[in-house]
Amino acid sequence: MIRDDAEALRTAAELAEEFRPGASGRDARRELPRAQLDRLTATGLLAVTVPAEHGGADVRAATLAEVFRLLASADASLAQIPQSHFAYVNVVRQQGSPEQRAFFFGEVLAGRRFGNAQSEAGTKHLQDIRTRLTAAEDGSYLLTGVKNYSTGALFADWIPVLARAEDDLLHVAYVPVDAPGLTVTDDWDGMGQRTTASGTVELADVVVPAAHVVPHHLTFTGPQLHGALAQLLHAAIDAGIAAGALDEAVEFVRTRSRPWFESGYESAAEDPLLVQRFGELELRRRAADALLATAAGAVDTARAGLDDDSAAEASIAVAAAKAYAGGAALEIADALFEVSGTRSALDGLNLHRHWRDARTHTLHDPARWKIQHLGRYVLNGTRPPRHGLL
């Protein structure tokens, strides 16, 4: 059990250093990080957002964001896997009944992991959810559909499934991974975040007790932080990728790069043009971290006094952090090669994993729409919509 924010941060820092040495090899071999995820779970880190009244540490959003940043700086795939776990712990917190909160928080404290079955391919748009919950005569439900990009499902004990009931309202059905009719396929072949196992979940008349169905649609009827918290963790992953790529660039230039012959210096690290470029990249990294911290603080502030204004400010702050961190991760991961030289492009070094991870992760949702909402907010005072992606 982790008892407080300070212990959560210490644990995350220790795990990041433990996971860092093997991250490149796992990516190159597409070796799924089961052992590392079990280690992460065993520390109690996945239970740190369980409310205090249920026995959890109930850490601040700022702490959780830093946990993800630290983990992503070491292994972006490993950091991505529990992102949905925390999002769906939050769903229980916000809309679960007292009985559901007691049961599912107990599961999380006991080391059970949540995956996700949320996105669907081939539909009209992201919120065109066609997976259906059909009421049965005995009060339970039948769950049918196909989900894609189901990060964490292969490693999960419970798979939260986003589905629409017969009235077309959104619900989350929490399904045990061994439920009859549920199949998880490891068919993810993305160029980046290769070891997240973000494959396909198929549901064929899966029986779900009513006690395991949470009315997620109620989340969006008033001020909410569901989207802000989920997006904050995505922003933290991007900031972590930026930090990890910059660390690798520093190490490579210090130990392997040759100075350009015209510089007149004995080492690449003394070249004033490289010094300038590293200064620019460090500025990007620091700005990403600062925006992340500001966004996390806005989420914590809104939690303490949630209303339309505080929720909007939190969502806008997170949108700014996510838009900026994604760009910083891509720029720094690309610049790694610019500053390191030809040898850094050798495939065996696998330094391109940082760019592949950044490019893949930043495709979750378009930064251009976050910037659009920023512009509407600052120019016209338009609050961001309550759709769970801001």
C-alpha positions as a Python dict, from the first residue, in 0.01 Angstrom:
ca = {
    (1, 'M'): (0, 0, 0),
    (2, 'I'): (115, 349, -86),
    (3, 'R'): (-2, 592, 180),
    (4, 'D'): (61, 942, 46),
    (5, 'D'): (176, 1160, -243),
    (6, 'A'): (542, 1160, -143),
    (7, 'E'): (555, 781, -135),
    (8, 'A'): (383, 761, -473),
    (9, 'L'): (645, 991, -628),
    (10, 'R'): (936, 802, -471),
    (11, 'T'): (796, 472, -594),
    (12, 'A'): (744, 603, -948),
    (13, 'A'): (1099, 742, -964),
    (14, 'E'): (1244, 411, -845),
    (15, 'L'): (1037, 211, -1094),
    (16, 'A'): (1137, 441, -1380),
    (17, 'E'): (1504, 374, -1311),
    (18, 'E'): (1433, 3, -1281),
    (19, 'F'): (1241, -13, -1611),
    (20, 'R'): (1464, 219, -1815),
    (21, 'P'): (1752, -21, -1902),
    (22, 'G'): (1530, -281, -2067),
    (23, 'A'): (1288, -48, -2246),
    (24, 'S'): (1472, -35, -2579),
    (25, 'G'): (1511, -413, -2596),
    (26, 'R'): (1146, -474, -2512),
    (27, 'D'): (1043, -236, -2788),
    (28, 'A'): (1283, -386, -3045),
    (29, 'R'): (1168, -743, -2974),
    (30, 'R'): (806, -643, -2906),
    (31, 'E'): (837, -816, -2573),
    (32, 'L'): (524, -742, -2374),
    (33, 'P'): (608, -598, -2029),
    (34, 'R'): (406, -841, -1818),
    (35, 'A'): (675, -874, -1552),
    (36, 'Q'): (722, -498, -1532),
    (37, 'L'): (347, -437, -1510),
    (38, 'D'): (320, -696, -1233),
    (39, 'R'): (602, -520, -1053),
    (40, 'L'): (426, -185, -1095),
    (41, 'T'): (103, -333, -961),
    (42, 'A'): (275, -496, -664),
    (43, 'T'): (401, -160, -538),
    (44, 'G'): (43, -39, -495),
    (45, 'L'): (93, 246, -742),
    (46, 'L'): (-219, 156, -940),
    (47, 'A'): (-435, 212, -631),
    (48, 'V'): (-319, 563, -541),
    (49, 'T'): (-638, 736, -660),
    (50, 'V'): (-872, 524, -448),
    (51, 'P'): (-1052, 767, -214),
    (52, 'A'): (-927, 791, 143),
    (53, 'E'): (-1260, 677, 285),
    (54, 'H'): (-1211, 349, 100),
    (55, 'G'): (-854, 303, 221),
    (56, 'G'): (-659, 463, -64),
    (57, 'A'): (-398, 737, -77),
    (58, 'D'): (-627, 962, -286),
    (59, 'V'): (-327, 1145, -433),
    (60, 'R'): (-349, 1483, -605),
    (61, 'A'): (-379, 1508, -982),
    (62, 'A'): (-37, 1679, -977),
    (63, 'T'): (113, 1368, -820),
    (64, 'L'): (-53, 1132, -1066),
    (65, 'A'): (66, 1339, -1362),
    (66, 'E'): (424, 1330, -1234),
    (67, 'V'): (399, 955, -1182),
    (68, 'F'): (306, 914, -1548),
    (69, 'R'): (573, 1158, -1666),
    (70, 'L'): (841, 967, -1478),
    (71, 'L'): (729, 629, -1608),
    (72, 'A'): (698, 755, -1967),
    (73, 'S'): (1048, 902, -1957),
    (74, 'A'): (1170, 545, -1908),
    (75, 'D'): (921, 343, -2117),
    (76, 'A'): (636, 514, -2301),
    (77, 'S'): (458, 188, -2376),
    (78, 'L'): (460, 78, -2015),
    (79, 'A'): (331, 418, -1902),
    (80, 'Q'): (47, 404, -2156),
    (81, 'I'): (-92, 72, -2031),
    (82, 'P'): (-242, 197, -1699),
    (83, 'Q'): (-375, 527, -1838),
    (84, 'S'): (-721, 382, -1891),
    (85, 'H'): (-703, 205, -1554),
    (86, 'F'): (-702, 540, -1378),
    (87, 'A'): (-968, 686, -1610),
    (88, 'Y'): (-1208, 404, -1525),
    (89, 'V'): (-1127, 411, -1155),
    (90, 'N'): (-1242, 772, -1184),
    (91, 'V'): (-1567, 665, -1355),
    (92, 'V'): (-1650, 449, -1052),
    (93, 'R'): (-1563, 738, -825),
    (94, 'Q'): (-1791, 980, -1007),
    (95, 'Q'): (-2094, 770, -1098),
    (96, 'G'): (-2069, 441, -912),
    (97, 'S'): (-2325, 360, -645),
    (98, 'P'): (-2198, 322, -286),
    (99, 'E'): (-2202, -55, -337),
    (100, 'Q'): (-2015, -30, -666),
    (101, 'R'): (-1752, 200, -516),
    (102, 'A'): (-1697, -33, -222),
    (103, 'F'): (-1664, -337, -448),
    (104, 'F'): (-1448, -196, -728),
    (105, 'F'): (-1222, 11, -502),
    (106, 'G'): (-1169, -307, -303),
    (107, 'E'): (-1066, -481, -624),
    (108, 'V'): (-816, -207, -709),
    (109, 'L'): (-669, -211, -358),
    (110, 'A'): (-629, -587, -393),
    (111, 'G'): (-414, -537, -705),
    (112, 'R'): (-673, -591, -977),
    (113, 'R'): (-613, -400, -1301),
    (114, 'F'): (-865, -226, -1526),
    (115, 'G'): (-807, -230, -1901),
    (116, 'N'): (-1035, -64, -2152),
    (117, 'A'): (-1264, -143, -2443),
    (118, 'Q'): (-1363, 200, -2564),
    (119, 'S'): (-1275, 290, -2924),
    (120, 'E'): (-1435, 136, -3231),
    (121, 'A'): (-1293, 131, -3582),
    (122, 'G'): (-1497, 192, -3895),
    (123, 'T'): (-1769, 401, -3733),
    (124, 'K'): (-1877, 748, -3838),
    (125, 'H'): (-1670, 922, -3569),
    (126, 'L'): (-1517, 864, -3226),
    (127, 'Q'): (-1841, 897, -3034),
    (128, 'D'): (-2040, 676, -3270),
    (129, 'I'): (-2044, 389, -3020),
    (130, 'R'): (-2223, 85, -3159),
    (131, 'T'): (-2151, -166, -2882),
    (132, 'R'): (-2484, -238, -2717),
    (133, 'L'): (-2613, -324, -2370),
    (134, 'T'): (-2944, -506, -2402),
    (135, 'A'): (-3157, -562, -2093),
    (136, 'A'): (-3239, -923, -2009),
    (137, 'E'): (-3552, -1043, -1830),
    (138, 'D'): (-3360, -1127, -1513),
    (139, 'G'): (-3232, -768, -1473),
    (140, 'S'): (-2887, -834, -1616),
    (141, 'Y'): (-2757, -716, -1955),
    (142, 'L'): (-2619, -874, -2270),
    (143, 'L'): (-2316, -693, -2413),
    (144, 'T'): (-2232, -718, -2784),
    (145, 'G'): (-1977, -536, -2997),
    (146, 'V'): (-1618, -508, -3118),
    (147, 'K'): (-1361, -268, -2970),
    (148, 'N'): (-1025, -164, -3112),
    (149, 'Y'): (-711, -2, -2968),
    (150, 'S'): (-797, -161, -2633),
    (151, 'T'): (-481, -69, -2443),
    (152, 'G'): (-443, -263, -2121),
    (153, 'A'): (-711, -523, -2198),
    (154, 'L'): (-464, -806, -2247),
    (155, 'F'): (-315, -742, -1901),
    (156, 'A'): (-640, -665, -1721),
    (157, 'D'): (-849, -839, -1458),
    (158, 'W'): (-1150, -623, -1543),
    (159, 'I'): (-1227, -467, -1882),
    (160, 'P'): (-1446, -155, -1868),
    (161, 'V'): (-1653, -148, -2187),
    (162, 'L'): (-1808, 173, -2319),
    (163, 'A'): (-2152, 88, -2457),
    (164, 'R'): (-2492, 235, -2529),
    (165, 'A'): (-2808, 99, -2371),
    (166, 'E'): (-3137, 66, -2557),
    (167, 'D'): (-3213, 431, -2481),
    (168, 'D'): (-2881, 521, -2652),
    (169, 'L'): (-2729, 658, -2329),
    (170, 'L'): (-2365, 581, -2251),
    (171, 'H'): (-2276, 329, -1982),
    (172, 'V'): (-1959, 155, -1872),
    (173, 'A'): (-1989, -219, -1816),
    (174, 'Y'): (-1711, -368, -1603),
    (175, 'V'): (-1647, -719, -1737),
    (176, 'P'): (-1409, -976, -1587),
    (177, 'V'): (-1148, -1079, -1841),
    (178, 'D'): (-1253, -1446, -1822),
    (179, 'A'): (-1623, -1377, -1892),
    (180, 'P'): (-1777, -1620, -2144),
    (181, 'G'): (-1814, -1452, -2483),
    (182, 'L'): (-1528, -1205, -2429),
    (183, 'T'): (-1218, -1241, -2646),
    (184, 'V'): (-902, -1028, -2630),
    (185, 'T'): (-670, -1049, -2931),
    (186, 'D'): (-315, -913, -2933),
    (187, 'D'): (-324, -780, -3291),
    (188, 'W'): (-175, -434, -3232),
    (189, 'D'): (92, -360, -3494),
    (190, 'G'): (148, 12, -3452),
    (191, 'M'): (488, 156, -3536),
    (192, 'G'): (511, 311, -3189),
    (193, 'Q'): (414, 214, -2836),
    (194, 'R'): (471, -134, -2968),
    (195, 'T'): (440, -318, -2637),
    (196, 'T'): (106, -179, -2518),
    (197, 'A'): (-83, -474, -2673),
    (198, 'S'): (-355, -232, -2782),
    (199, 'G'): (-550, -496, -2968),
    (200, 'T'): (-909, -600, -3026),
    (201, 'V'): (-1182, -692, -2778),
    (202, 'E'): (-1481, -887, -2908),
    (203, 'L'): (-1800, -923, -2705),
    (204, 'A'): (-2057, -1181, -2806),
    (205, 'D'): (-2365, -1178, -2579),
    (206, 'V'): (-2153, -1131, -2268),
    (207, 'V'): (-2371, -1144, -1957),
    (208, 'V'): (-2317, -844, -1729),
    (209, 'P'): (-2490, -810, -1391),
    (210, 'A'): (-2663, -478, -1334),
    (211, 'A'): (-2432, -423, -1037),
    (212, 'H'): (-2138, -399, -1280),
    (213, 'V'): (-2291, -131, -1504),
    (214, 'V'): (-2221, 237, -1430),
    (215, 'P'): (-2430, 519, -1589),
    (216, 'H'): (-2144, 711, -1749),
    (217, 'H'): (-2380, 949, -1933),
    (218, 'L'): (-2455, 1121, -1603),
    (219, 'T'): (-2094, 1239, -1590),
    (220, 'F'): (-2159, 1491, -1866),
    (221, 'T'): (-2481, 1644, -1731),
    (222, 'G'): (-2291, 1889, -1509),
    (223, 'P'): (-1939, 2020, -1441),
    (224, 'Q'): (-1696, 1732, -1474),
    (225, 'L'): (-1325, 1649, -1475),
    (226, 'H'): (-1340, 1311, -1645),
    (227, 'G'): (-1189, 1438, -1968),
    (228, 'A'): (-944, 1671, -1797),
    (229, 'L'): (-799, 1392, -1584),
    (230, 'A'): (-772, 1145, -1871),
    (231, 'Q'): (-611, 1404, -2098),
    (232, 'L'): (-377, 1517, -1821),
    (233, 'L'): (-227, 1169, -1814),
    (234, 'H'): (-187, 1174, -2192),
    (235, 'A'): (-6, 1507, -2161),
    (236, 'A'): (218, 1359, -1893),
    (237, 'I'): (311, 1071, -2123),
    (238, 'D'): (410, 1317, -2398),
    (239, 'A'): (615, 1521, -2151),
    (240, 'G'): (782, 1202, -2037),
    (241, 'I'): (870, 1102, -2393),
    (242, 'A'): (1025, 1446, -2446),
    (243, 'A'): (1235, 1409, -2130),
    (244, 'G'): (1348, 1057, -2218),
    (245, 'A'): (1448, 1155, -2571),
    (246, 'L'): (1644, 1457, -2447),
    (247, 'D'): (1827, 1246, -2190),
    (248, 'E'): (1931, 1001, -2464),
    (249, 'A'): (2046, 1287, -2686),
    (250, 'V'): (2260, 1430, -2405),
    (251, 'E'): (2418, 1093, -2333),
    (252, 'F'): (2487, 1022, -2701),
    (253, 'V'): (2648, 1359, -2773),
    (254, 'R'): (2860, 1341, -2458),
    (255, 'T'): (2987, 988, -2520),
    (256, 'R'): (2962, 905, -2891),
    (257, 'S'): (2926, 1207, -3118),
    (258, 'R'): (3229, 1357, -3292),
    (259, 'P'): (3272, 1733, -3317),
    (260, 'W'): (3219, 1890, -3655),
    (261, 'F'): (3563, 1960, -3799),
    (262, 'E'): (3494, 2330, -3852),
    (263, 'S'): (3405, 2389, -3487),
    (264, 'G'): (3765, 2374, -3366),
    (265, 'Y'): (3662, 2189, -3046),
    (266, 'E'): (3781, 1855, -2915),
    (267, 'S'): (3434, 1727, -2823),
    (268, 'A'): (3086, 1760, -2970),
    (269, 'A'): (2953, 1878, -2634),
    (270, 'E'): (3168, 2195, -2666),
    (271, 'D'): (3038, 2292, -3010),
    (272, 'P'): (2857, 2626, -2957),
    (273, 'L'): (2599, 2543, -3225),
    (274, 'L'): (2510, 2220, -3046),
    (275, 'V'): (2507, 2399, -2712),
    (276, 'Q'): (2257, 2646, -2861),
    (277, 'R'): (2036, 2367, -2994),
    (278, 'F'): (2037, 2182, -2664),
    (279, 'G'): (1939, 2504, -2493),
    (280, 'E'): (1640, 2534, -2725),
    (281, 'L'): (1538, 2174, -2662),
    (282, 'E'): (1574, 2211, -2288),
    (283, 'L'): (1353, 2519, -2306),
    (284, 'R'): (1087, 2311, -2483),
    (285, 'R'): (1112, 2037, -2222),
    (286, 'R'): (1087, 2280, -1932),
    (287, 'A'): (788, 2454, -2088),
    (288, 'A'): (611, 2121, -2136),
    (289, 'D'): (675, 2030, -1773),
    (290, 'A'): (558, 2372, -1654),
    (291, 'L'): (234, 2357, -1852),
    (292, 'L'): (176, 2005, -1723),
    (293, 'A'): (221, 2121, -1364),
    (294, 'T'): (-10, 2418, -1421),
    (295, 'A'): (-276, 2193, -1572),
    (296, 'A'): (-251, 1943, -1288),
    (297, 'G'): (-286, 2228, -1039),
    (298, 'A'): (-599, 2348, -1219),
    (299, 'V'): (-751, 1999, -1194),
    (300, 'D'): (-675, 1986, -821),
    (301, 'T'): (-824, 2333, -773),
    (302, 'A'): (-1139, 2232, -958),
    (303, 'R'): (-1172, 1918, -750),
    (304, 'A'): (-1173, 2130, -437),
    (305, 'G'): (-1455, 2350, -569),
    (306, 'L'): (-1614, 2207, -879),
    (307, 'D'): (-1839, 2436, -1080),
    (308, 'D'): (-1873, 2535, -1445),
    (309, 'D'): (-1592, 2790, -1422),
    (310, 'S'): (-1338, 2572, -1242),
    (311, 'A'): (-1415, 2275, -1466),
    (312, 'A'): (-1370, 2489, -1777),
    (313, 'E'): (-1041, 2632, -1652),
    (314, 'A'): (-912, 2283, -1575),
    (315, 'S'): (-1008, 2153, -1920),
    (316, 'I'): (-852, 2452, -2095),
    (317, 'A'): (-529, 2423, -1892),
    (318, 'V'): (-505, 2054, -1975),
    (319, 'A'): (-574, 2123, -2343),
    (320, 'A'): (-285, 2371, -2348),
    (321, 'A'): (-52, 2125, -2177),
    (322, 'K'): (-146, 1840, -2409),
    (323, 'A'): (-114, 2045, -2727),
    (324, 'Y'): (226, 2179, -2624),
    (325, 'A'): (370, 1856, -2481),
    (326, 'G'): (282, 1663, -2795),
    (327, 'G'): (472, 1910, -3010),
    (328, 'A'): (767, 1912, -2770),
    (329, 'A'): (788, 1532, -2771),
    (330, 'L'): (790, 1520, -3151),
    (331, 'E'): (1045, 1800, -3188),
    (332, 'I'): (1287, 1665, -2929),
    (333, 'A'): (1257, 1303, -3049),
    (334, 'D'): (1334, 1422, -3402),
    (335, 'A'): (1613, 1656, -3292),
    (336, 'L'): (1784, 1367, -3114),
    (337, 'F'): (1919, 1264, -3456),
    (338, 'E'): (1995, 1618, -3566),
    (339, 'V'): (2226, 1678, -3270),
    (340, 'S'): (2371, 1326, -3244),
    (341, 'G'): (2484, 1266, -3600),
    (342, 'T'): (2478, 979, -3847),
    (343, 'R'): (2559, 697, -3606),
    (344, 'S'): (2248, 769, -3404),
    (345, 'A'): (2038, 647, -3699),
    (346, 'L'): (2168, 291, -3671),
    (347, 'D'): (1866, 66, -3635),
    (348, 'G'): (2034, -145, -3368),
    (349, 'L'): (2048, 152, -3131),
    (350, 'N'): (1669, 188, -3154),
    (351, 'L'): (1682, 558, -3073),
    (352, 'H'): (1394, 608, -3314),
    (353, 'R'): (1160, 448, -3061),
    (354, 'H'): (1115, 789, -2895),
    (355, 'W'): (987, 947, -3217),
    (356, 'R'): (775, 642, -3300),
    (357, 'D'): (622, 652, -2953),
    (358, 'A'): (559, 1027, -2971),
    (359, 'R'): (411, 1015, -3320),
    (360, 'T'): (182, 724, -3230),
    (361, 'H'): (70, 860, -2895),
    (362, 'T'): (-3, 1212, -3023),
    (363, 'L'): (-255, 1064, -3268),
    (364, 'H'): (-501, 984, -2988),
    (365, 'D'): (-684, 1310, -3055),
    (366, 'P'): (-594, 1614, -3268),
    (367, 'A'): (-411, 1902, -3102),
    (368, 'R'): (-569, 2140, -3353),
    (369, 'W'): (-906, 2100, -3181),
    (370, 'K'): (-755, 2170, -2841),
    (371, 'I'): (-609, 2491, -2982),
    (372, 'Q'): (-948, 2574, -3132),
    (373, 'H'): (-1110, 2547, -2788),
    (374, 'L'): (-831, 2759, -2639),
    (375, 'G'): (-904, 3030, -2893),
    (376, 'R'): (-1278, 3020, -2831),
    (377, 'Y'): (-1222, 3041, -2457),
    (378, 'V'): (-979, 3333, -2458),
    (379, 'L'): (-1153, 3533, -2730),
    (380, 'N'): (-1521, 3476, -2657),
    (381, 'G'): (-1529, 3318, -2312),
    (382, 'T'): (-1678, 2999, -2457),
    (383, 'R'): (-1645, 2712, -2214),
    (384, 'P'): (-1520, 2383, -2362),
    (385, 'P'): (-1781, 2115, -2435),
    (386, 'R'): (-1850, 1831, -2192),
    (387, 'H'): (-1761, 1539, -2414),
    (388, 'G'): (-1484, 1376, -2214),
    (389, 'L'): (-1191, 1459, -2444),
    (390, 'L'): (-1097, 1793, -2287),
}
